[in-house]
Structures are given as C-alpha cells and as structure tokens.
Amino acid sequence: MIDAAYNYLSEGFSVIPLLENKAPATSENPFLRIPMKENEVIYNFSKAKKIGIACGQISGGLECLDFDAHNSEPIRQILSKFLKDVGIETIIDNHDLPIIQTPSGGFHILYKCELTEPSRKLALWESGECMIETRGDGAYFATIPSPGYSLQKGTEIIKTDTISV
C-alpha cells in the first residue's frame, strides 16, 4: 500500500489509509480536506489494509460513479445496460475511463471533471440500499491495489481523463 500511496500522491490524488472494512485507519480523517504529505505516508499506512482516494477538487476533480450490490443483487446487469447507452459508451471509450470491480461484485467508474459536487444517490434497490451513487467532494472510495479490487476496463487510475460538464 505504501508504494501505491506514494504513486497516487505524486499524481495529485489525496490518499486515505483504510482498514479492512474501508473505514479510515487514522483516528481522524483530515485527508478529505488536506492532502497527506509524503513524509507522513509510512506512518499513516503502517496499519492500513486498503487504500482509498479522496474525491473532488482535493484530487484534481476525481469523482467515482459507484455501482453497489449489497445482497447479491444483479449489479453487473445494471452496469451492462448503463454501458450500452450510446452517450455513456462514447464518453467512457473516448476517455478510456477506468472501470474497477470491487470485492463485493460492485463497480467503480472513475472520471475527472472541472466542476465537482458532493456525493449523490442516483438509484436505490427495492430494499432501500443504494444501487448507484456518485462519490464527490467530501467522499472517498477504496481502490487498487487493495485486495479484491481489479481493473476491468480502461486506463490505470493515475491516467484518469477529464470529461466535460
């Protein structure tokens, strides 16, 4: 995790050390507002099991479109329908946006945008659990090289492209 933290930091992303359950591994979580300094990485990531990246302006406008499956819901089918939309397909393909599978079977689509917003829930499962949400200013997501996260399509995270509003 330490090498990945240095790599993400050098590319302008604010990194967050995470525990196994994706909660911050530090007693406070200032890294949503203030980027970690390079000389703090080893100390802060010494107990980390996963790595997170803060969303929004702190990470160069990085946002995450998060597709979640909580109880074995068919999220892959939902994502597949979403990706078949001609406009969405064009944006993702033209910008080679990363699509990352999560350990729970969900997916993250990453992009940068000059205008970032706070997170928003876009769709819910019948159970009331979140199906699709944006992760924006004030939020974070766990990612590669955390166990169980894998790049399914697109470029590596550090090369995430900026899309227009």
mmCIF file of N, CA and C in Angstrom, residues 41-116:
data_model
loop_
_atom_site.group_PDB
_atom_site.id
_atom_site.type_symbol
_atom_site.label_atom_id
_atom_site.label_comp_id
_atom_site.label_asym_id
_atom_site.label_seq_id
_atom_site.Cartn_x
_atom_site.Cartn_y
_atom_site.Cartn_z
ATOM 1 N N VAL A 41 3.421 9.308 4.848
ATOM 2 C CA VAL A 41 2.878 8.092 4.239
ATOM 3 C C VAL A 41 3.205 6.848 5.053
ATOM 4 N N ILE A 42 4.461 6.628 5.367
ATOM 5 C CA ILE A 42 4.843 5.390 6.072
ATOM 6 C C ILE A 42 4.119 5.280 7.405
ATOM 7 N N TYR A 43 4.076 6.355 8.166
ATOM 8 C CA TYR A 43 3.402 6.328 9.468
ATOM 9 C C TYR A 43 1.906 6.036 9.292
ATOM 10 N N ASN A 44 1.244 6.764 8.388
ATOM 11 C CA ASN A 44 -0.206 6.624 8.233
ATOM 12 C C ASN A 44 -0.636 5.314 7.599
ATOM 13 N N PHE A 45 0.210 4.734 6.753
ATOM 14 C CA PHE A 45 -0.158 3.483 6.091
ATOM 15 C C PHE A 45 0.401 2.242 6.782
ATOM 16 N N SER A 46 1.030 2.406 7.932
ATOM 17 C CA SER A 46 1.638 1.257 8.613
ATOM 18 C C SER A 46 0.609 0.206 9.034
ATOM 19 N N LYS A 47 -0.629 0.606 9.323
ATOM 20 C CA LYS A 47 -1.672 -0.338 9.737
ATOM 21 C C LYS A 47 -2.762 -0.499 8.678
ATOM 22 N N ALA A 48 -2.592 0.154 7.544
ATOM 23 C CA ALA A 48 -3.630 0.124 6.509
ATOM 24 C C ALA A 48 -3.715 -1.242 5.836
ATOM 25 N N LYS A 49 -4.926 -1.671 5.567
ATOM 26 C CA LYS A 49 -5.192 -2.908 4.827
ATOM 27 C C LYS A 49 -5.636 -2.606 3.408
ATOM 28 N N LYS A 50 -6.134 -1.377 3.203
ATOM 29 C CA LYS A 50 -6.604 -0.934 1.892
ATOM 30 C C LYS A 50 -6.177 0.516 1.690
ATOM 31 N N ILE A 51 -6.297 0.961 0.455
ATOM 32 C CA ILE A 51 -6.006 2.348 0.138
ATOM 33 C C ILE A 51 -7.253 2.992 -0.446
ATOM 34 N N GLY A 52 -7.484 4.218 -0.024
ATOM 35 C CA GLY A 52 -8.598 4.989 -0.553
ATOM 36 C C GLY A 52 -8.080 6.254 -1.204
ATOM 37 N N ILE A 53 -8.906 6.824 -2.048
ATOM 38 C CA ILE A 53 -8.601 8.105 -2.677
ATOM 39 C C ILE A 53 -9.765 9.040 -2.394
ATOM 40 N N ALA A 54 -9.440 10.245 -1.928
ATOM 41 C CA ALA A 54 -10.465 11.259 -1.693
ATOM 42 C C ALA A 54 -10.965 11.779 -3.030
ATOM 43 N N CYS A 55 -12.240 12.073 -3.088
ATOM 44 C CA CYS A 55 -12.850 12.572 -4.321
ATOM 45 C C CYS A 55 -12.936 14.090 -4.295
ATOM 46 N N GLY A 56 -13.129 14.660 -5.467
ATOM 47 C CA GLY A 56 -13.361 16.090 -5.581
ATOM 48 C C GLY A 56 -12.117 16.879 -5.930
ATOM 49 N N GLN A 57 -12.187 18.156 -5.645
ATOM 50 C CA GLN A 57 -11.111 19.069 -6.016
ATOM 51 C C GLN A 57 -9.781 18.707 -5.369
ATOM 52 N N ILE A 58 -9.807 18.115 -4.180
ATOM 53 C CA ILE A 58 -8.573 17.746 -3.489
ATOM 54 C C ILE A 58 -7.755 16.725 -4.293
ATOM 55 N N SER A 59 -8.421 15.996 -5.184
ATOM 56 C CA SER A 59 -7.753 15.003 -6.033
ATOM 57 C C SER A 59 -7.887 15.368 -7.513
ATOM 58 N N GLY A 60 -7.803 16.650 -7.804
ATOM 59 C CA GLY A 60 -7.817 17.098 -9.190
ATOM 60 C C GLY A 60 -9.135 16.926 -9.907
ATOM 61 N N GLY A 61 -10.244 16.931 -9.149
ATOM 62 C CA GLY A 61 -11.567 16.780 -9.750
ATOM 63 C C GLY A 61 -12.004 15.339 -9.950
ATOM 64 N N LEU A 62 -11.318 14.394 -9.312
ATOM 65 C CA LEU A 62 -11.659 12.977 -9.451
ATOM 66 C C LEU A 62 -13.001 12.685 -8.795
ATOM 67 N N GLU A 63 -13.853 11.976 -9.523
ATOM 68 C CA GLU A 63 -15.116 11.504 -8.989
ATOM 69 C C GLU A 63 -15.285 10.028 -9.329
ATOM 70 N N CYS A 64 -16.191 9.386 -8.609
ATOM 71 C CA CYS A 64 -16.424 7.953 -8.768
ATOM 72 C C CYS A 64 -17.917 7.718 -8.918
ATOM 73 N N LEU A 65 -18.279 7.006 -9.963
ATOM 74 C CA LEU A 65 -19.652 6.538 -10.131
ATOM 75 C C LEU A 65 -19.657 5.117 -9.579
ATOM 76 N N ASP A 66 -20.359 4.923 -8.465
ATOM 77 C CA ASP A 66 -20.291 3.696 -7.677
ATOM 78 C C ASP A 66 -21.549 2.852 -7.867
ATOM 79 N N PHE A 67 -21.377 1.660 -8.431
ATOM 80 C CA PHE A 67 -22.465 0.692 -8.632
ATOM 81 C C PHE A 67 -22.309 -0.374 -7.557
ATOM 82 N N ASP A 68 -23.284 -0.467 -6.646
ATOM 83 C CA ASP A 68 -23.163 -1.371 -5.498
ATOM 84 C C ASP A 68 -24.147 -2.534 -5.531
ATOM 85 N N ALA A 69 -23.672 -3.680 -5.082
ATOM 86 C CA ALA A 69 -24.507 -4.852 -4.840
ATOM 87 C C ALA A 69 -24.322 -5.224 -3.377
ATOM 88 N N HIS A 70 -25.393 -5.171 -2.601
ATOM 89 C CA HIS A 70 -25.300 -5.451 -1.169
ATOM 90 C C HIS A 70 -25.698 -6.880 -0.812
ATOM 91 N N ASN A 71 -26.688 -7.394 -1.503
ATOM 92 C CA ASN A 71 -27.236 -8.716 -1.189
ATOM 93 C C ASN A 71 -27.325 -9.572 -2.444
ATOM 94 N N SER A 72 -26.236 -9.636 -3.176
ATOM 95 C CA SER A 72 -26.174 -10.403 -4.424
ATOM 96 C C SER A 72 -27.154 -9.905 -5.488
ATOM 97 N N GLU A 73 -27.489 -8.610 -5.447
ATOM 98 C CA GLU A 73 -28.350 -8.051 -6.485
ATOM 99 C C GLU A 73 -27.598 -8.080 -7.819
ATOM 100 N N PRO A 74 -28.333 -8.023 -8.925
ATOM 101 C CA PRO A 74 -27.727 -8.150 -10.259
ATOM 102 C C PRO A 74 -27.067 -6.855 -10.761
ATOM 103 N N ILE A 75 -26.092 -6.356 -10.046
ATOM 104 C CA ILE A 75 -25.464 -5.082 -10.413
ATOM 105 C C ILE A 75 -24.724 -5.167 -11.744
ATOM 106 N N ARG A 76 -24.174 -6.338 -12.054
ATOM 107 C CA ARG A 76 -23.465 -6.479 -13.342
ATOM 108 C C ARG A 76 -24.433 -6.238 -14.505
ATOM 109 N N GLN A 77 -25.665 -6.704 -14.379
ATOM 110 C CA GLN A 77 -26.658 -6.496 -15.434
ATOM 111 C C GLN A 77 -27.043 -5.019 -15.543
ATOM 112 N N ILE A 78 -27.165 -4.361 -14.400
ATOM 113 C CA ILE A 78 -27.485 -2.927 -14.386
ATOM 114 C C ILE A 78 -26.348 -2.148 -15.057
ATOM 115 N N LEU A 79 -25.108 -2.467 -14.681
ATOM 116 C CA LEU A 79 -23.951 -1.798 -15.277
ATOM 117 C C LEU A 79 -23.900 -2.050 -16.782
ATOM 118 N N SER A 80 -24.158 -3.258 -17.189
ATOM 119 C CA SER A 80 -24.124 -3.608 -18.612
ATOM 120 C C SER A 80 -25.126 -2.775 -19.411
ATOM 121 N N LYS A 81 -26.339 -2.633 -18.887
ATOM 122 C CA LYS A 81 -27.346 -1.796 -19.557
ATOM 123 C C LYS A 81 -26.880 -0.344 -19.612
ATOM 124 N N PHE A 82 -26.305 0.139 -18.537
ATOM 125 C CA PHE A 82 -25.806 1.510 -18.462
ATOM 126 C C PHE A 82 -24.730 1.742 -19.516
ATOM 127 N N LEU A 83 -23.809 0.795 -19.634
ATOM 128 C CA LEU A 83 -22.685 0.936 -20.565
ATOM 129 C C LEU A 83 -23.111 0.814 -22.033
ATOM 130 N N LYS A 84 -24.293 0.252 -22.275
ATOM 131 C CA LYS A 84 -24.781 0.134 -23.651
ATOM 132 C C LYS A 84 -25.434 1.415 -24.158
ATOM 133 N N ASP A 85 -25.698 2.371 -23.272
ATOM 134 C CA ASP A 85 -26.216 3.660 -23.708
ATOM 135 C C ASP A 85 -25.155 4.317 -24.594
ATOM 136 N N VAL A 86 -25.545 4.751 -25.782
ATOM 137 C CA VAL A 86 -24.587 5.267 -26.757
ATOM 138 C C VAL A 86 -23.792 6.455 -26.201
ATOM 139 N N GLY A 87 -24.458 7.360 -25.510
ATOM 140 C CA GLY A 87 -23.761 8.523 -24.946
ATOM 141 C C GLY A 87 -22.748 8.119 -23.892
ATOM 142 N N ILE A 88 -23.146 7.232 -22.999
ATOM 143 C CA ILE A 88 -22.246 6.751 -21.941
ATOM 144 C C ILE A 88 -21.082 5.989 -22.553
ATOM 145 N N GLU A 89 -21.386 5.095 -23.480
ATOM 146 C CA GLU A 89 -20.353 4.296 -24.133
ATOM 147 C C GLU A 89 -19.328 5.203 -24.824
ATOM 148 N N THR A 90 -19.806 6.249 -25.474
ATOM 149 C CA THR A 90 -18.912 7.184 -26.163
ATOM 150 C C THR A 90 -17.998 7.892 -25.182
ATOM 151 N N ILE A 91 -18.553 8.376 -24.083
ATOM 152 C CA ILE A 91 -17.740 9.080 -23.079
ATOM 153 C C ILE A 91 -16.681 8.142 -22.508
ATOM 154 N N ILE A 92 -17.086 6.960 -22.101
ATOM 155 C CA ILE A 92 -16.150 6.013 -21.485
ATOM 156 C C ILE A 92 -15.069 5.593 -22.474
ATOM 157 N N ASP A 93 -15.456 5.282 -23.697
ATOM 158 C CA ASP A 93 -14.474 4.842 -24.693
ATOM 159 C C ASP A 93 -13.558 5.982 -25.140
ATOM 160 N N ASN A 94 -14.108 7.167 -25.387
ATOM 161 C CA ASN A 94 -13.286 8.295 -25.842
ATOM 162 C C ASN A 94 -12.270 8.744 -24.798
ATOM 163 N N HIS A 95 -12.596 8.530 -23.532
ATOM 164 C CA HIS A 95 -11.704 8.955 -22.451
ATOM 165 C C HIS A 95 -10.985 7.781 -21.787
ATOM 166 N N ASP A 96 -11.243 6.565 -22.262
ATOM 167 C CA ASP A 96 -10.621 5.356 -21.725
ATOM 168 C C ASP A 96 -10.734 5.310 -20.197
ATOM 169 N N LEU A 97 -11.924 5.629 -19.693
ATOM 170 C CA LEU A 97 -12.133 5.729 -18.244
ATOM 171 C C LEU A 97 -11.976 4.373 -17.561
ATOM 172 N N PRO A 98 -11.327 4.371 -16.400
ATOM 173 C CA PRO A 98 -11.166 3.109 -15.662
ATOM 174 C C PRO A 98 -12.491 2.615 -15.088
ATOM 175 N N ILE A 99 -12.716 1.321 -15.239
ATOM 176 C CA ILE A 99 -13.830 0.643 -14.584
ATOM 177 C C ILE A 99 -13.206 -0.421 -13.700
ATOM 178 N N ILE A 100 -13.463 -0.313 -12.401
ATOM 179 C CA ILE A 100 -12.827 -1.176 -11.409
ATOM 180 C C ILE A 100 -13.882 -2.018 -10.722
ATOM 181 N N GLN A 101 -13.646 -3.321 -10.646
ATOM 182 C CA GLN A 101 -14.555 -4.199 -9.904
ATOM 183 C C GLN A 101 -14.127 -4.212 -8.442
ATOM 184 N N THR A 102 -15.123 -4.212 -7.563
ATOM 185 C CA THR A 102 -14.874 -4.211 -6.121
ATOM 186 C C THR A 102 -15.044 -5.634 -5.574
ATOM 187 N N PRO A 103 -14.568 -5.887 -4.366
ATOM 188 C CA PRO A 103 -14.682 -7.234 -3.794
ATOM 189 C C PRO A 103 -16.121 -7.724 -3.634
ATOM 190 N N SER A 104 -17.060 -6.804 -3.455
ATOM 191 C CA SER A 104 -18.463 -7.200 -3.263
ATOM 192 C C SER A 104 -19.174 -7.470 -4.582
ATOM 193 N N GLY A 105 -18.459 -7.301 -5.703
ATOM 194 C CA GLY A 105 -19.078 -7.505 -7.006
ATOM 195 C C GLY A 105 -19.584 -6.222 -7.627
ATOM 196 N N GLY A 106 -19.386 -5.098 -6.947
ATOM 197 C CA GLY A 106 -19.776 -3.803 -7.483
ATOM 198 C C GLY A 106 -18.720 -3.265 -8.444
ATOM 199 N N PHE A 107 -18.947 -2.048 -8.911
ATOM 200 C CA PHE A 107 -18.035 -1.434 -9.873
ATOM 201 C C PHE A 107 -17.882 0.057 -9.592
ATOM 202 N N HIS A 108 -16.697 0.568 -9.880
ATOM 203 C CA HIS A 108 -16.418 1.999 -9.834
ATOM 204 C C HIS A 108 -16.038 2.448 -11.236
ATOM 205 N N ILE A 109 -16.664 3.509 -11.722
ATOM 206 C CA ILE A 109 -16.242 4.160 -12.958
ATOM 207 C C ILE A 109 -15.652 5.497 -12.524
ATOM 208 N N LEU A 110 -14.394 5.723 -12.870
ATOM 209 C CA LEU A 110 -13.701 6.934 -12.438
ATOM 210 C C LEU A 110 -13.589 7.932 -13.576
ATOM 211 N N TYR A 111 -13.677 9.194 -13.215
ATOM 212 C CA TYR A 111 -13.502 10.284 -14.176
ATOM 213 C C TYR A 111 -13.100 11.528 -13.406
ATOM 214 N N LYS A 112 -12.543 12.489 -14.104
ATOM 215 C CA LYS A 112 -12.267 13.801 -13.529
ATOM 216 C C LYS A 112 -13.172 14.800 -14.222
ATOM 217 N N CYS A 113 -13.547 15.831 -13.489
ATOM 218 C CA CYS A 113 -14.379 16.888 -14.034
ATOM 219 C C CYS A 113 -13.968 18.197 -13.376
ATOM 220 N N GLU A 114 -13.967 19.286 -14.147
ATOM 221 C CA GLU A 114 -13.592 20.581 -13.581
ATOM 222 C C GLU A 114 -14.569 21.031 -12.510
ATOM 223 N N LEU A 115 -15.837 20.695 -12.681
ATOM 224 C CA LEU A 115 -16.870 21.041 -11.714
ATOM 225 C C LEU A 115 -17.209 19.798 -10.909
ATOM 226 N N THR A 116 -16.910 19.804 -9.629
ATOM 227 C CA THR A 116 -17.239 18.654 -8.784
ATOM 228 C C THR A 116 -18.357 19.038 -7.826
#
